[in-house]
Short mmCIF file of C-alpha atoms in Angstrom, two decimals:
data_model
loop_
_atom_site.label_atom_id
_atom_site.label_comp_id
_atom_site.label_asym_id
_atom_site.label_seq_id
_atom_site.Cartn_x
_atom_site.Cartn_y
_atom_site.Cartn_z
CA UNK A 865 -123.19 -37.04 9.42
CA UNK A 866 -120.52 -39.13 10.96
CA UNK A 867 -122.21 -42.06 10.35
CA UNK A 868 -123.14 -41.59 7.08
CA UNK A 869 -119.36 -40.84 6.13
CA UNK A 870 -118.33 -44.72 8.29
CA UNK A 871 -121.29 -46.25 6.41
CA UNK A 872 -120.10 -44.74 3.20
CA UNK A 873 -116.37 -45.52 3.81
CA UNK A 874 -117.34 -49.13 4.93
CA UNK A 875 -119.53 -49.63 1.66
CA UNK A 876 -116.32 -48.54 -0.96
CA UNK A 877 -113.89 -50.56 1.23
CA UNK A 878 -116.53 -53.67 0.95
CA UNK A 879 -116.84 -53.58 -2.64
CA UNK A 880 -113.32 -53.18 -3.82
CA UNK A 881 -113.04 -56.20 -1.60
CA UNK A 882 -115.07 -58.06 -3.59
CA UNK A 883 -113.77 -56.62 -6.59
CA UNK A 884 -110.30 -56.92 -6.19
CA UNK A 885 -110.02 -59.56 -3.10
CA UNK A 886 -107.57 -60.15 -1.05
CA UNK A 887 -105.06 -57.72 -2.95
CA UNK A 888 -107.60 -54.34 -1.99
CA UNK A 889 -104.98 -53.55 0.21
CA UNK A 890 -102.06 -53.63 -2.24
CA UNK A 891 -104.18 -52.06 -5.00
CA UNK A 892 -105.27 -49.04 -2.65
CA UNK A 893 -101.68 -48.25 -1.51
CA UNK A 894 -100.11 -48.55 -4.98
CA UNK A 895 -103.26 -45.75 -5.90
CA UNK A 896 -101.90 -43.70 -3.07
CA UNK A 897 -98.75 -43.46 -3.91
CA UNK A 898 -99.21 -42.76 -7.75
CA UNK A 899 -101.69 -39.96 -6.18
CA UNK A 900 -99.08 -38.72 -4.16
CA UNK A 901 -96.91 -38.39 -6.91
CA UNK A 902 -98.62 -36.86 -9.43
CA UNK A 903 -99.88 -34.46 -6.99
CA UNK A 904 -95.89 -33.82 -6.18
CA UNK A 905 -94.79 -33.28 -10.11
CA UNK A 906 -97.81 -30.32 -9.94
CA UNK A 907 -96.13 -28.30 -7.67
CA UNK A 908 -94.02 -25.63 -8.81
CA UNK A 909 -90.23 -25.83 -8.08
CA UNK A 910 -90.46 -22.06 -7.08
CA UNK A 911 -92.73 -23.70 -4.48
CA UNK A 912 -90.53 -26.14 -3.14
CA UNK A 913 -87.10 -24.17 -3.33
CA UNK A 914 -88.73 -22.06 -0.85
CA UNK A 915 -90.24 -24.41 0.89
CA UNK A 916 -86.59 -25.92 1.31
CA UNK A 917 -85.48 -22.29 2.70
CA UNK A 918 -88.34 -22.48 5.34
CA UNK A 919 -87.19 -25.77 6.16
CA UNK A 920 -83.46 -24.61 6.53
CA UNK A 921 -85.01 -21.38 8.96
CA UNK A 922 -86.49 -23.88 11.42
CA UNK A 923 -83.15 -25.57 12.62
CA UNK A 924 -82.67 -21.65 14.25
CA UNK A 925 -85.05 -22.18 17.21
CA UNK A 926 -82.69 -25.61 17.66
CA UNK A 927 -79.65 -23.60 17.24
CA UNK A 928 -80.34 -21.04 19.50
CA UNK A 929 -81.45 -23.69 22.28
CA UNK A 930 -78.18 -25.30 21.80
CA UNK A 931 -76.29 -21.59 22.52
CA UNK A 932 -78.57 -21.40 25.74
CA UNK A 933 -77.90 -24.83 27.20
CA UNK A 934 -74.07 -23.99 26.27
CA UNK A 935 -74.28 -20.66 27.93
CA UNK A 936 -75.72 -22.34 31.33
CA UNK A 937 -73.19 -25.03 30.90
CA UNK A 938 -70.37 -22.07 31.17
CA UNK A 939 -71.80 -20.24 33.98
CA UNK A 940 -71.96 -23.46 35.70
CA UNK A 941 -68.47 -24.36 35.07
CA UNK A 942 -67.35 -21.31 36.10
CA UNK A 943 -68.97 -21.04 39.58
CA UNK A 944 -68.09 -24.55 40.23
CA UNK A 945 -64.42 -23.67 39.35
CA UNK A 946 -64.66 -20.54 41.33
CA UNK A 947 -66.34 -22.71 44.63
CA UNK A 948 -63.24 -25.59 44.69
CA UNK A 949 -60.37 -22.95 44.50
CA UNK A 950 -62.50 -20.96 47.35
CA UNK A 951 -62.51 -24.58 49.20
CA UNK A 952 -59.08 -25.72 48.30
CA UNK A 953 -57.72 -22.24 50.25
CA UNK A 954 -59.47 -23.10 52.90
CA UNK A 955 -58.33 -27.03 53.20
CA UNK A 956 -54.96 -25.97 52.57
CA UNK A 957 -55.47 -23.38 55.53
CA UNK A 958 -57.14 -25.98 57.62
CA UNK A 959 -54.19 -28.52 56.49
CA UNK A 960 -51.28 -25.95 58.45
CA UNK A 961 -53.39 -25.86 61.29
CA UNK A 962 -53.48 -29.85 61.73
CA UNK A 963 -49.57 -30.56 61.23
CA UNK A 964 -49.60 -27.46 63.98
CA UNK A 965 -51.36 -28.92 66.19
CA UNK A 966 -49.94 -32.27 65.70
CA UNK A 967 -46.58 -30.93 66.26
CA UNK A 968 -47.77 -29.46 69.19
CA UNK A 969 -49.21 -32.36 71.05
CA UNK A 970 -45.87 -34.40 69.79
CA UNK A 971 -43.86 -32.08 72.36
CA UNK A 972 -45.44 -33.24 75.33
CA UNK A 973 -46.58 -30.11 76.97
CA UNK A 974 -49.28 -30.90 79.46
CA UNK A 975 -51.65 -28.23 78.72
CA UNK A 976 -51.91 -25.81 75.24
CA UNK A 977 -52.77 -22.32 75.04
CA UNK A 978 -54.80 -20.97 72.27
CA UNK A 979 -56.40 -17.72 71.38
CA UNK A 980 -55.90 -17.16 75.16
CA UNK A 981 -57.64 -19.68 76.45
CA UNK A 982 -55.80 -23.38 78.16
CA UNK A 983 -56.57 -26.55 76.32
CA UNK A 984 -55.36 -30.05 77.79
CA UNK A 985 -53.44 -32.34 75.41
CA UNK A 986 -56.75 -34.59 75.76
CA UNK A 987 -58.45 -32.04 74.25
CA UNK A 988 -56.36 -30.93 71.73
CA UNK A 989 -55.60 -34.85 70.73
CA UNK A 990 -60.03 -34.72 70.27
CA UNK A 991 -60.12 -31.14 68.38
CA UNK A 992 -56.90 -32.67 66.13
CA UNK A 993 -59.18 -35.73 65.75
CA UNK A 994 -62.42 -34.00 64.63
CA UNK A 995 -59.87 -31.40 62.58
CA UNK A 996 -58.90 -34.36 60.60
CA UNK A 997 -61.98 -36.10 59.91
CA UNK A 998 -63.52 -32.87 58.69
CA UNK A 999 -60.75 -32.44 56.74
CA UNK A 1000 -60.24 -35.61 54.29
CA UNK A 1001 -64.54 -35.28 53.65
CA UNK A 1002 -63.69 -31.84 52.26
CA UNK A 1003 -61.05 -33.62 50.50
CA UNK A 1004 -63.08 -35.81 49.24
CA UNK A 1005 -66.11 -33.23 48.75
CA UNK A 1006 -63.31 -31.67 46.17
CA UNK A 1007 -62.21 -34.94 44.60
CA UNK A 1008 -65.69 -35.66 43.23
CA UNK A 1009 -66.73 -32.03 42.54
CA UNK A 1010 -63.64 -31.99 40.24
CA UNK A 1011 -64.72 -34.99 38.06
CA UNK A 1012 -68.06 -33.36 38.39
CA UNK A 1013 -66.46 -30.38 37.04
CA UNK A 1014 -64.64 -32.29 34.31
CA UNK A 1015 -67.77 -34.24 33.47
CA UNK A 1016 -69.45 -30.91 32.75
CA UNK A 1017 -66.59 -29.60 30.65
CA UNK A 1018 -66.29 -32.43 28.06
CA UNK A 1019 -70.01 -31.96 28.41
CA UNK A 1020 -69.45 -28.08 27.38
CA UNK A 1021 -67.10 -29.02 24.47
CA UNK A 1022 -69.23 -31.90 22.82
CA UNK A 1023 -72.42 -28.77 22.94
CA UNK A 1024 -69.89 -26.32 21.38
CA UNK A 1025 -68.71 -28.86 19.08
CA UNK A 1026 -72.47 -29.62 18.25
CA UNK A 1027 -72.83 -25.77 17.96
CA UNK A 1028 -70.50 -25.29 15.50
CA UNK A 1029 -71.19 -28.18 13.25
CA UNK A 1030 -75.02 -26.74 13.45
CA UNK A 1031 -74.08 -23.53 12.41
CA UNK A 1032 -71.80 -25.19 9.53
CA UNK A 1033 -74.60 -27.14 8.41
CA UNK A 1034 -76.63 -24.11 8.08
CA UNK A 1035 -74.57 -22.24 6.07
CA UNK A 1036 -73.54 -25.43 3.88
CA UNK A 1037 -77.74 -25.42 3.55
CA UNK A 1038 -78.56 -21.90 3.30
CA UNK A 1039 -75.83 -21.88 0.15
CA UNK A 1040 -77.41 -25.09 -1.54
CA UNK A 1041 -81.15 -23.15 -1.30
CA UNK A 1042 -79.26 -20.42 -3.18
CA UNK A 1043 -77.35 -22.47 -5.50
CA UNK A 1044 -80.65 -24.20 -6.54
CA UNK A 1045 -82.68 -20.65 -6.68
CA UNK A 1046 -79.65 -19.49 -9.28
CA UNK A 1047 -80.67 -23.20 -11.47
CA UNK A 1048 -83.69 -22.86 -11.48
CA UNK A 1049 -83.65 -19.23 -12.99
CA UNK A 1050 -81.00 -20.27 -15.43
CA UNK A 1051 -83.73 -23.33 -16.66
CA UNK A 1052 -86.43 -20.78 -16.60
CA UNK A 1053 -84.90 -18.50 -18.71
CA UNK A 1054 -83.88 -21.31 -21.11
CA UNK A 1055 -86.88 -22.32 -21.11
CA UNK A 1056 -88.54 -18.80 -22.06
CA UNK A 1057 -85.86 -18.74 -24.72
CA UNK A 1058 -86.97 -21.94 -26.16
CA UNK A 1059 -90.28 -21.62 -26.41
CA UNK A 1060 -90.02 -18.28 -28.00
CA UNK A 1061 -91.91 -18.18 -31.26
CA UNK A 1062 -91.19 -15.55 -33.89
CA UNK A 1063 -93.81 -14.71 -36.28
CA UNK A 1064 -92.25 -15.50 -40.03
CA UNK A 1065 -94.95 -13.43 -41.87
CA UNK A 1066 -93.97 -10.60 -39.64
CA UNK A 1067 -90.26 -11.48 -40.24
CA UNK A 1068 -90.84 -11.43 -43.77
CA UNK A 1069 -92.77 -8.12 -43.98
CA UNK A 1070 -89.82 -6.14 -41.98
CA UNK A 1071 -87.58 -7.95 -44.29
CA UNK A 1072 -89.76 -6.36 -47.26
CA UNK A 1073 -89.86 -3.26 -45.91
CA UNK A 1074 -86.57 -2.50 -45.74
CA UNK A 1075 -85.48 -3.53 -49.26
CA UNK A 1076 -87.97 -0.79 -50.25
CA UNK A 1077 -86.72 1.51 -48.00
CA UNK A 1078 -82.87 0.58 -49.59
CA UNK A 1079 -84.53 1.14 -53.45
CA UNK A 1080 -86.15 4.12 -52.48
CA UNK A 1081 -83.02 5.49 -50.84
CA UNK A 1082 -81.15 4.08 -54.23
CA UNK A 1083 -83.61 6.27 -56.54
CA UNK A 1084 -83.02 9.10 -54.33
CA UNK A 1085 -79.10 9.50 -54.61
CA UNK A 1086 -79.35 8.83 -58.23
CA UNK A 1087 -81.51 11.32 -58.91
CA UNK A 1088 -79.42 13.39 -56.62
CA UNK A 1089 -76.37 12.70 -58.66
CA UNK A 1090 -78.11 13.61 -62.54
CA UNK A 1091 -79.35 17.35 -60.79
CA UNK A 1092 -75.65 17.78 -60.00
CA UNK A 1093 -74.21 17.13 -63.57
CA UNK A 1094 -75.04 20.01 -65.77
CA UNK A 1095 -74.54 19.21 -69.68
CA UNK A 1096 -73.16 22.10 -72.37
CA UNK A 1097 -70.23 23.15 -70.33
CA UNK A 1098 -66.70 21.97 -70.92
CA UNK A 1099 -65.62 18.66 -69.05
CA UNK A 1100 -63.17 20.31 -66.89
CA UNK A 1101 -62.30 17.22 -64.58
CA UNK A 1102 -63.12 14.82 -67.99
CA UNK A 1103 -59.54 13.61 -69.24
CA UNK A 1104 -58.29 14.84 -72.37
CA UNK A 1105 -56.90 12.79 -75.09
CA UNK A 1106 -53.16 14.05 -75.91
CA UNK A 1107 -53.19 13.32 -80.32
CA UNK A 1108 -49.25 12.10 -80.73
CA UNK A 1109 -47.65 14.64 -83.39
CA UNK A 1110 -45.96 12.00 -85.63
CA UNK A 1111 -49.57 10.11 -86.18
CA UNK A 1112 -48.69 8.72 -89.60
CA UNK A 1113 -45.38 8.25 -89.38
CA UNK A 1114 -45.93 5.65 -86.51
CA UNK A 1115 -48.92 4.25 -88.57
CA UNK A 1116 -46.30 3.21 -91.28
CA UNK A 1117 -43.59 2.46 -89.11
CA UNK A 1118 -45.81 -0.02 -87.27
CA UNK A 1119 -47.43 -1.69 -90.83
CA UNK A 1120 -43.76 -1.58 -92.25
CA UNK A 1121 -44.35 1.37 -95.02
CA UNK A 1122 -42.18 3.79 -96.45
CA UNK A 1123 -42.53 6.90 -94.52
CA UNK A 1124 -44.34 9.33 -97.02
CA UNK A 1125 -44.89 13.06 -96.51
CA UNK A 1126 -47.22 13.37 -94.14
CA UNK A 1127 -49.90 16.00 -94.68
CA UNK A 1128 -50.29 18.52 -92.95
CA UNK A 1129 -53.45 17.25 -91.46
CA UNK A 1130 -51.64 14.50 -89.47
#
Protein backbone atom coordinates (compact mmCIF):
# COMPACT_ATOMS: atom_id res chain seq x y z
CA UNK A 1 0.00 0.00 0.00
CA UNK A 2 2.92 2.14 0.84
CA UNK A 3 4.35 1.72 -2.25
CA UNK A 4 1.64 2.25 -4.29
CA UNK A 5 0.99 5.72 -2.49
CA UNK A 6 5.39 6.64 -3.27
CA UNK A 7 4.77 5.32 -6.81
CA UNK A 8 1.66 7.38 -7.09
CA UNK A 9 3.16 10.51 -5.41
CA UNK A 10 6.37 10.11 -7.59
CA UNK A 11 4.17 9.81 -10.88
CA UNK A 12 2.05 13.44 -10.10
CA UNK A 13 5.33 15.08 -8.96
CA UNK A 14 7.00 13.73 -12.45
CA UNK A 15 4.43 15.04 -14.61
CA UNK A 16 3.82 18.48 -13.30
CA UNK A 17 7.54 18.51 -13.85
CA UNK A 18 7.21 18.12 -17.21
CA UNK A 19 4.31 20.20 -17.36
CA UNK A 20 5.29 23.09 -15.62
CA UNK A 21 9.34 22.64 -15.42
CA UNK A 22 11.50 23.97 -13.42
CA UNK A 23 8.83 26.35 -11.69
CA UNK A 24 6.72 22.88 -10.18
CA UNK A 25 8.03 23.95 -7.11
CA UNK A 26 6.82 27.57 -7.13
CA UNK A 27 3.51 26.56 -8.75
CA UNK A 28 2.81 23.82 -5.96
CA UNK A 29 3.53 26.19 -3.02
CA UNK A 30 1.59 29.15 -4.44
CA UNK A 31 -1.49 26.14 -4.70
CA UNK A 32 -0.82 25.53 -1.06
CA UNK A 33 -1.12 28.54 0.16
CA UNK A 34 -4.32 29.67 -1.83
CA UNK A 35 -5.59 26.13 -0.32
CA UNK A 36 -4.72 27.16 2.94
CA UNK A 37 -6.54 30.15 2.64
CA UNK A 38 -9.60 29.41 1.34
CA UNK A 39 -9.82 26.63 3.69
CA UNK A 40 -9.15 29.53 6.54
CA UNK A 41 -12.07 32.08 5.17
CA UNK A 42 -14.50 28.66 5.71
CA UNK A 43 -14.15 28.58 9.16
CA UNK A 44 -16.54 30.21 11.29
CA UNK A 45 -15.36 33.19 13.44
CA UNK A 46 -17.40 31.58 16.36
CA UNK A 47 -14.76 28.90 15.67
CA UNK A 48 -11.79 30.82 15.94
CA UNK A 49 -12.85 33.35 18.80
CA UNK A 50 -12.88 30.31 20.81
CA UNK A 51 -10.22 28.85 19.53
CA UNK A 52 -8.34 32.18 20.59
CA UNK A 53 -9.82 31.59 24.30
CA UNK A 54 -8.27 28.01 24.30
CA UNK A 55 -5.21 29.47 23.19
CA UNK A 56 -5.25 32.22 25.99
CA UNK A 57 -6.11 28.98 28.74
CA UNK A 58 -2.85 27.26 27.80
CA UNK A 59 -0.34 30.02 29.04
CA UNK A 60 -1.96 28.71 32.77
CA UNK A 61 0.12 25.49 32.96
CA UNK A 62 3.21 28.20 32.14
CA UNK A 63 1.91 30.49 34.71
CA UNK A 64 1.54 28.23 37.34
CA UNK A 65 5.18 26.72 36.67
CA UNK A 66 6.46 30.16 36.95
CA UNK A 67 4.58 30.51 40.71
CA UNK A 68 6.33 27.07 41.58
CA UNK A 69 9.88 27.88 40.51
CA UNK A 70 9.17 31.37 42.41
CA UNK A 71 7.91 29.60 45.43
CA UNK A 72 11.23 27.29 45.59
CA UNK A 73 13.22 30.34 44.84
CA UNK A 74 11.69 31.88 48.31
CA UNK A 75 12.11 28.94 50.41
CA UNK A 76 15.56 28.86 49.23
CA UNK A 77 16.27 32.37 50.00
CA UNK A 78 14.95 32.10 53.13
CA UNK A 79 16.92 29.09 54.52
CA UNK A 80 19.99 30.46 53.04
CA UNK A 81 19.28 33.78 54.91
CA UNK A 82 18.37 31.89 57.98
CA UNK A 83 21.95 29.54 57.64
CA UNK A 84 24.48 32.91 57.32
CA UNK A 85 22.87 34.78 60.35
CA UNK A 86 23.11 31.19 62.24
CA UNK A 87 26.96 31.29 60.94
CA UNK A 88 27.64 34.93 61.36
CA UNK A 89 26.68 34.34 65.43
CA UNK A 90 28.87 31.88 65.54
CA UNK A 91 32.04 33.73 63.71
CA UNK A 92 31.33 36.63 65.69
CA UNK A 93 31.44 34.22 68.84
CA UNK A 94 34.49 32.52 67.53
CA UNK A 95 35.94 36.21 66.67
CA UNK A 96 35.87 37.18 70.91
CA UNK A 97 37.45 34.09 71.57
CA UNK A 98 40.59 34.84 69.18
CA UNK A 99 41.31 38.60 70.36
CA UNK A 100 40.97 36.56 73.94
CA UNK A 101 43.29 34.45 73.40
CA UNK A 102 45.54 36.74 71.63
CA UNK A 103 45.44 39.03 74.49
CA UNK A 104 46.24 36.33 76.55
CA UNK A 105 49.38 35.02 75.02
CA UNK A 106 50.44 38.97 74.61
CA UNK A 107 50.84 38.96 78.60
CA UNK A 108 53.48 36.58 78.77
CA UNK A 109 52.21 34.08 81.20
CA UNK A 110 54.10 30.86 80.80
CA UNK A 111 51.35 28.46 80.94
CA UNK A 112 47.20 29.16 80.38
CA UNK A 113 44.45 27.62 82.12
CA UNK A 114 41.30 26.75 80.40
CA UNK A 115 38.14 24.95 81.21
CA UNK A 116 40.41 23.55 84.00
CA UNK A 117 42.84 22.13 82.25
CA UNK A 118 46.92 23.91 81.73
CA UNK A 119 47.81 24.87 78.22
CA UNK A 120 51.49 26.15 77.38
CA UNK A 121 51.76 29.44 75.47
CA UNK A 122 53.14 27.02 72.57
CA UNK A 123 50.04 25.58 72.53
CA UNK A 124 47.82 28.21 72.82
CA UNK A 125 50.04 30.31 70.07
CA UNK A 126 49.00 26.67 67.71
CA UNK A 127 45.14 26.52 68.90
CA UNK A 128 45.14 30.67 68.20
CA UNK A 129 46.74 29.67 64.86
CA UNK A 130 44.28 26.94 63.74
CA UNK A 131 41.38 29.37 65.52
CA UNK A 132 42.27 31.84 62.92
CA UNK A 133 42.60 29.95 59.87
CA UNK A 134 39.25 28.34 60.51
CA UNK A 135 37.99 31.47 61.03
CA UNK A 136 38.64 33.80 57.80
CA UNK A 137 37.37 30.31 55.54
CA UNK A 138 34.07 30.78 57.39
CA UNK A 139 34.51 34.28 56.52
CA UNK A 140 34.92 33.65 53.36
CA UNK A 141 32.32 30.61 53.27
CA UNK A 142 29.83 33.76 54.17
CA UNK A 143 31.24 36.24 51.68
CA UNK A 144 30.32 34.04 48.70
CA UNK A 145 27.11 32.53 50.17
CA UNK A 146 25.94 36.18 50.39
CA UNK A 147 26.44 36.99 46.64
CA UNK A 148 25.03 33.56 46.25
CA UNK A 149 22.20 34.77 48.20
CA UNK A 150 21.95 38.04 46.28
CA UNK A 151 22.32 36.21 42.98
CA UNK A 152 19.21 34.24 43.91
CA UNK A 153 17.24 37.29 44.96
CA UNK A 154 17.53 39.42 41.77
CA UNK A 155 16.91 35.95 40.44
CA UNK A 156 13.51 35.89 42.66
CA UNK A 157 12.52 39.44 41.52
CA UNK A 158 13.14 39.09 37.65
CA UNK A 159 10.54 35.50 38.18
CA UNK A 160 8.07 37.73 40.13
CA UNK A 161 8.47 40.41 37.72
CA UNK A 162 7.92 37.74 34.90
CA UNK A 163 4.92 36.58 37.06
CA UNK A 164 3.21 39.55 37.11
CA UNK A 165 3.64 40.69 33.59
CA UNK A 166 2.21 36.95 32.75
CA UNK A 167 -0.66 37.39 34.71
CA UNK A 168 -1.14 41.05 33.09
CA UNK A 169 -0.90 39.63 29.79
CA UNK A 170 -3.59 37.27 30.58
CA UNK A 171 -6.00 39.45 31.65
CA UNK A 172 -5.08 42.12 28.82
CA UNK A 173 -5.91 38.66 26.56
CA UNK A 174 -8.71 37.16 28.31
CA UNK A 175 -10.50 40.90 27.85
CA UNK A 176 -9.59 41.11 24.01
CA UNK A 177 -11.34 37.30 23.56
CA UNK A 178 -14.31 39.06 25.19
CA UNK A 179 -14.17 42.25 23.46
CA UNK A 180 -14.12 40.32 20.11
CA UNK A 181 -17.03 37.72 21.34
CA UNK A 182 -19.21 41.18 22.09
CA UNK A 183 -18.22 42.22 17.91
CA UNK A 184 -18.89 39.55 16.63
CA UNK A 185 -22.51 39.32 18.15
CA UNK A 186 -23.07 42.95 17.36
CA UNK A 187 -22.11 41.94 13.32
CA UNK A 188 -24.27 38.93 13.68
CA UNK A 189 -27.13 40.60 14.70
CA UNK A 190 -26.63 43.26 12.00
CA UNK A 191 -26.33 40.94 9.86
CA UNK A 192 -29.73 39.04 10.79
CA UNK A 193 -31.22 42.50 10.61
CA UNK A 194 -30.08 43.01 7.15
CA UNK A 195 -30.95 40.19 5.59
CA UNK A 196 -34.39 40.26 6.98
CA UNK A 197 -36.96 40.06 4.23
CA UNK A 198 -40.54 41.17 4.77
CA UNK A 199 -43.15 39.76 2.66
CA UNK A 200 -44.93 42.97 0.75
CA UNK A 201 -48.06 40.94 -0.29
CA UNK A 202 -48.41 40.06 3.32
CA UNK A 203 -47.67 43.75 4.22
CA UNK A 204 -50.21 44.79 1.94
CA UNK A 205 -52.99 42.39 3.02
CA UNK A 206 -52.61 43.53 6.92
CA UNK A 207 -52.59 46.93 5.51
CA UNK A 208 -56.07 45.97 3.76
CA UNK A 209 -57.37 44.49 6.51
CA UNK A 210 -57.33 47.05 8.73
CA UNK A 211 -58.86 49.81 6.56
CA UNK A 212 -61.84 47.40 6.55
CA UNK A 213 -61.77 46.89 9.96
CA UNK A 214 -61.65 51.14 10.34
CA UNK A 215 -64.93 51.29 7.65
CA UNK A 216 -66.62 48.69 9.36
CA UNK A 217 -66.04 50.31 12.74
CA UNK A 218 -67.09 53.78 10.79
CA UNK A 219 -70.59 52.13 9.67
CA UNK A 220 -71.00 50.93 13.08
CA UNK A 221 -70.93 54.32 15.10
CA UNK A 222 -72.97 55.88 12.47
CA UNK A 223 -75.52 53.69 12.63
CA UNK A 224 -75.12 53.94 16.33
CA UNK A 225 -75.61 57.65 16.20
CA UNK A 226 -79.16 57.63 13.71
CA UNK A 227 -80.81 54.83 16.54
CA UNK A 228 -80.05 57.55 19.10
CA UNK A 229 -81.84 60.54 17.32
CA UNK A 230 -85.51 60.06 17.52
CA UNK A 231 -87.55 62.43 14.99
CA UNK A 232 -91.27 64.06 16.00
CA UNK A 233 -90.21 65.40 19.31
CA UNK A 234 -89.27 69.01 19.93
CA UNK A 235 -85.47 69.95 19.39
CA UNK A 236 -84.82 70.67 22.91
CA UNK A 237 -80.91 71.19 22.67
CA UNK A 238 -81.65 72.62 18.72
CA UNK A 239 -81.14 76.55 18.98
CA UNK A 240 -83.99 78.70 18.59
CA UNK A 241 -84.20 81.62 16.36
CA UNK A 242 -85.13 84.88 18.55
CA UNK A 243 -87.64 86.99 15.52
CA UNK A 244 -86.49 90.87 16.43
CA UNK A 245 -89.90 92.78 17.34
CA UNK A 246 -89.32 95.90 15.16
CA UNK A 247 -88.85 93.52 11.83
CA UNK A 248 -90.08 96.15 9.39
CA UNK A 249 -89.13 99.02 10.84
CA UNK A 250 -85.39 97.94 10.52
CA UNK A 251 -86.22 96.65 6.95
CA UNK A 252 -86.98 100.37 6.00
CA UNK A 253 -84.56 101.92 8.10
CA UNK A 254 -81.84 99.83 6.45
CA UNK A 255 -83.32 100.45 2.51
CA UNK A 256 -83.85 104.20 3.57
CA UNK A 257 -87.95 104.17 3.61
CA UNK A 258 -90.35 106.05 5.42
CA UNK A 259 -91.29 104.09 8.40
CA UNK A 260 -95.00 103.02 7.64
CA UNK A 261 -97.39 101.37 10.10
CA UNK A 262 -96.31 98.23 10.52
CA UNK A 263 -98.94 95.50 10.61
CA UNK A 264 -99.61 93.75 13.05
CA UNK A 265 -98.12 90.70 11.53
CA UNK A 266 -94.54 92.07 11.78
Amino acid sequence: MIRKALYAAGAVALLGALIFGRDVFSYARTAGKSMRQAVKSEVPLEFEVERARELVEKIVPDIRHCMHVIAEQQVDVEHITADIARRETSLTDQERVILSLRSDLDEGDKSFVYAGRQYTPEEVRRDLATRFERFKIARDTIDRDRKVLDARQQALVANQQKLDGMLAAKQDLEVQVEQLEARLKTVQAAQTVSTLEIDDSQLARAKSLIRELNKQLDVKEKLLDSEGKFTGLIPVDAESVVTPQELGRDIDTYFGKKPAAESPSL
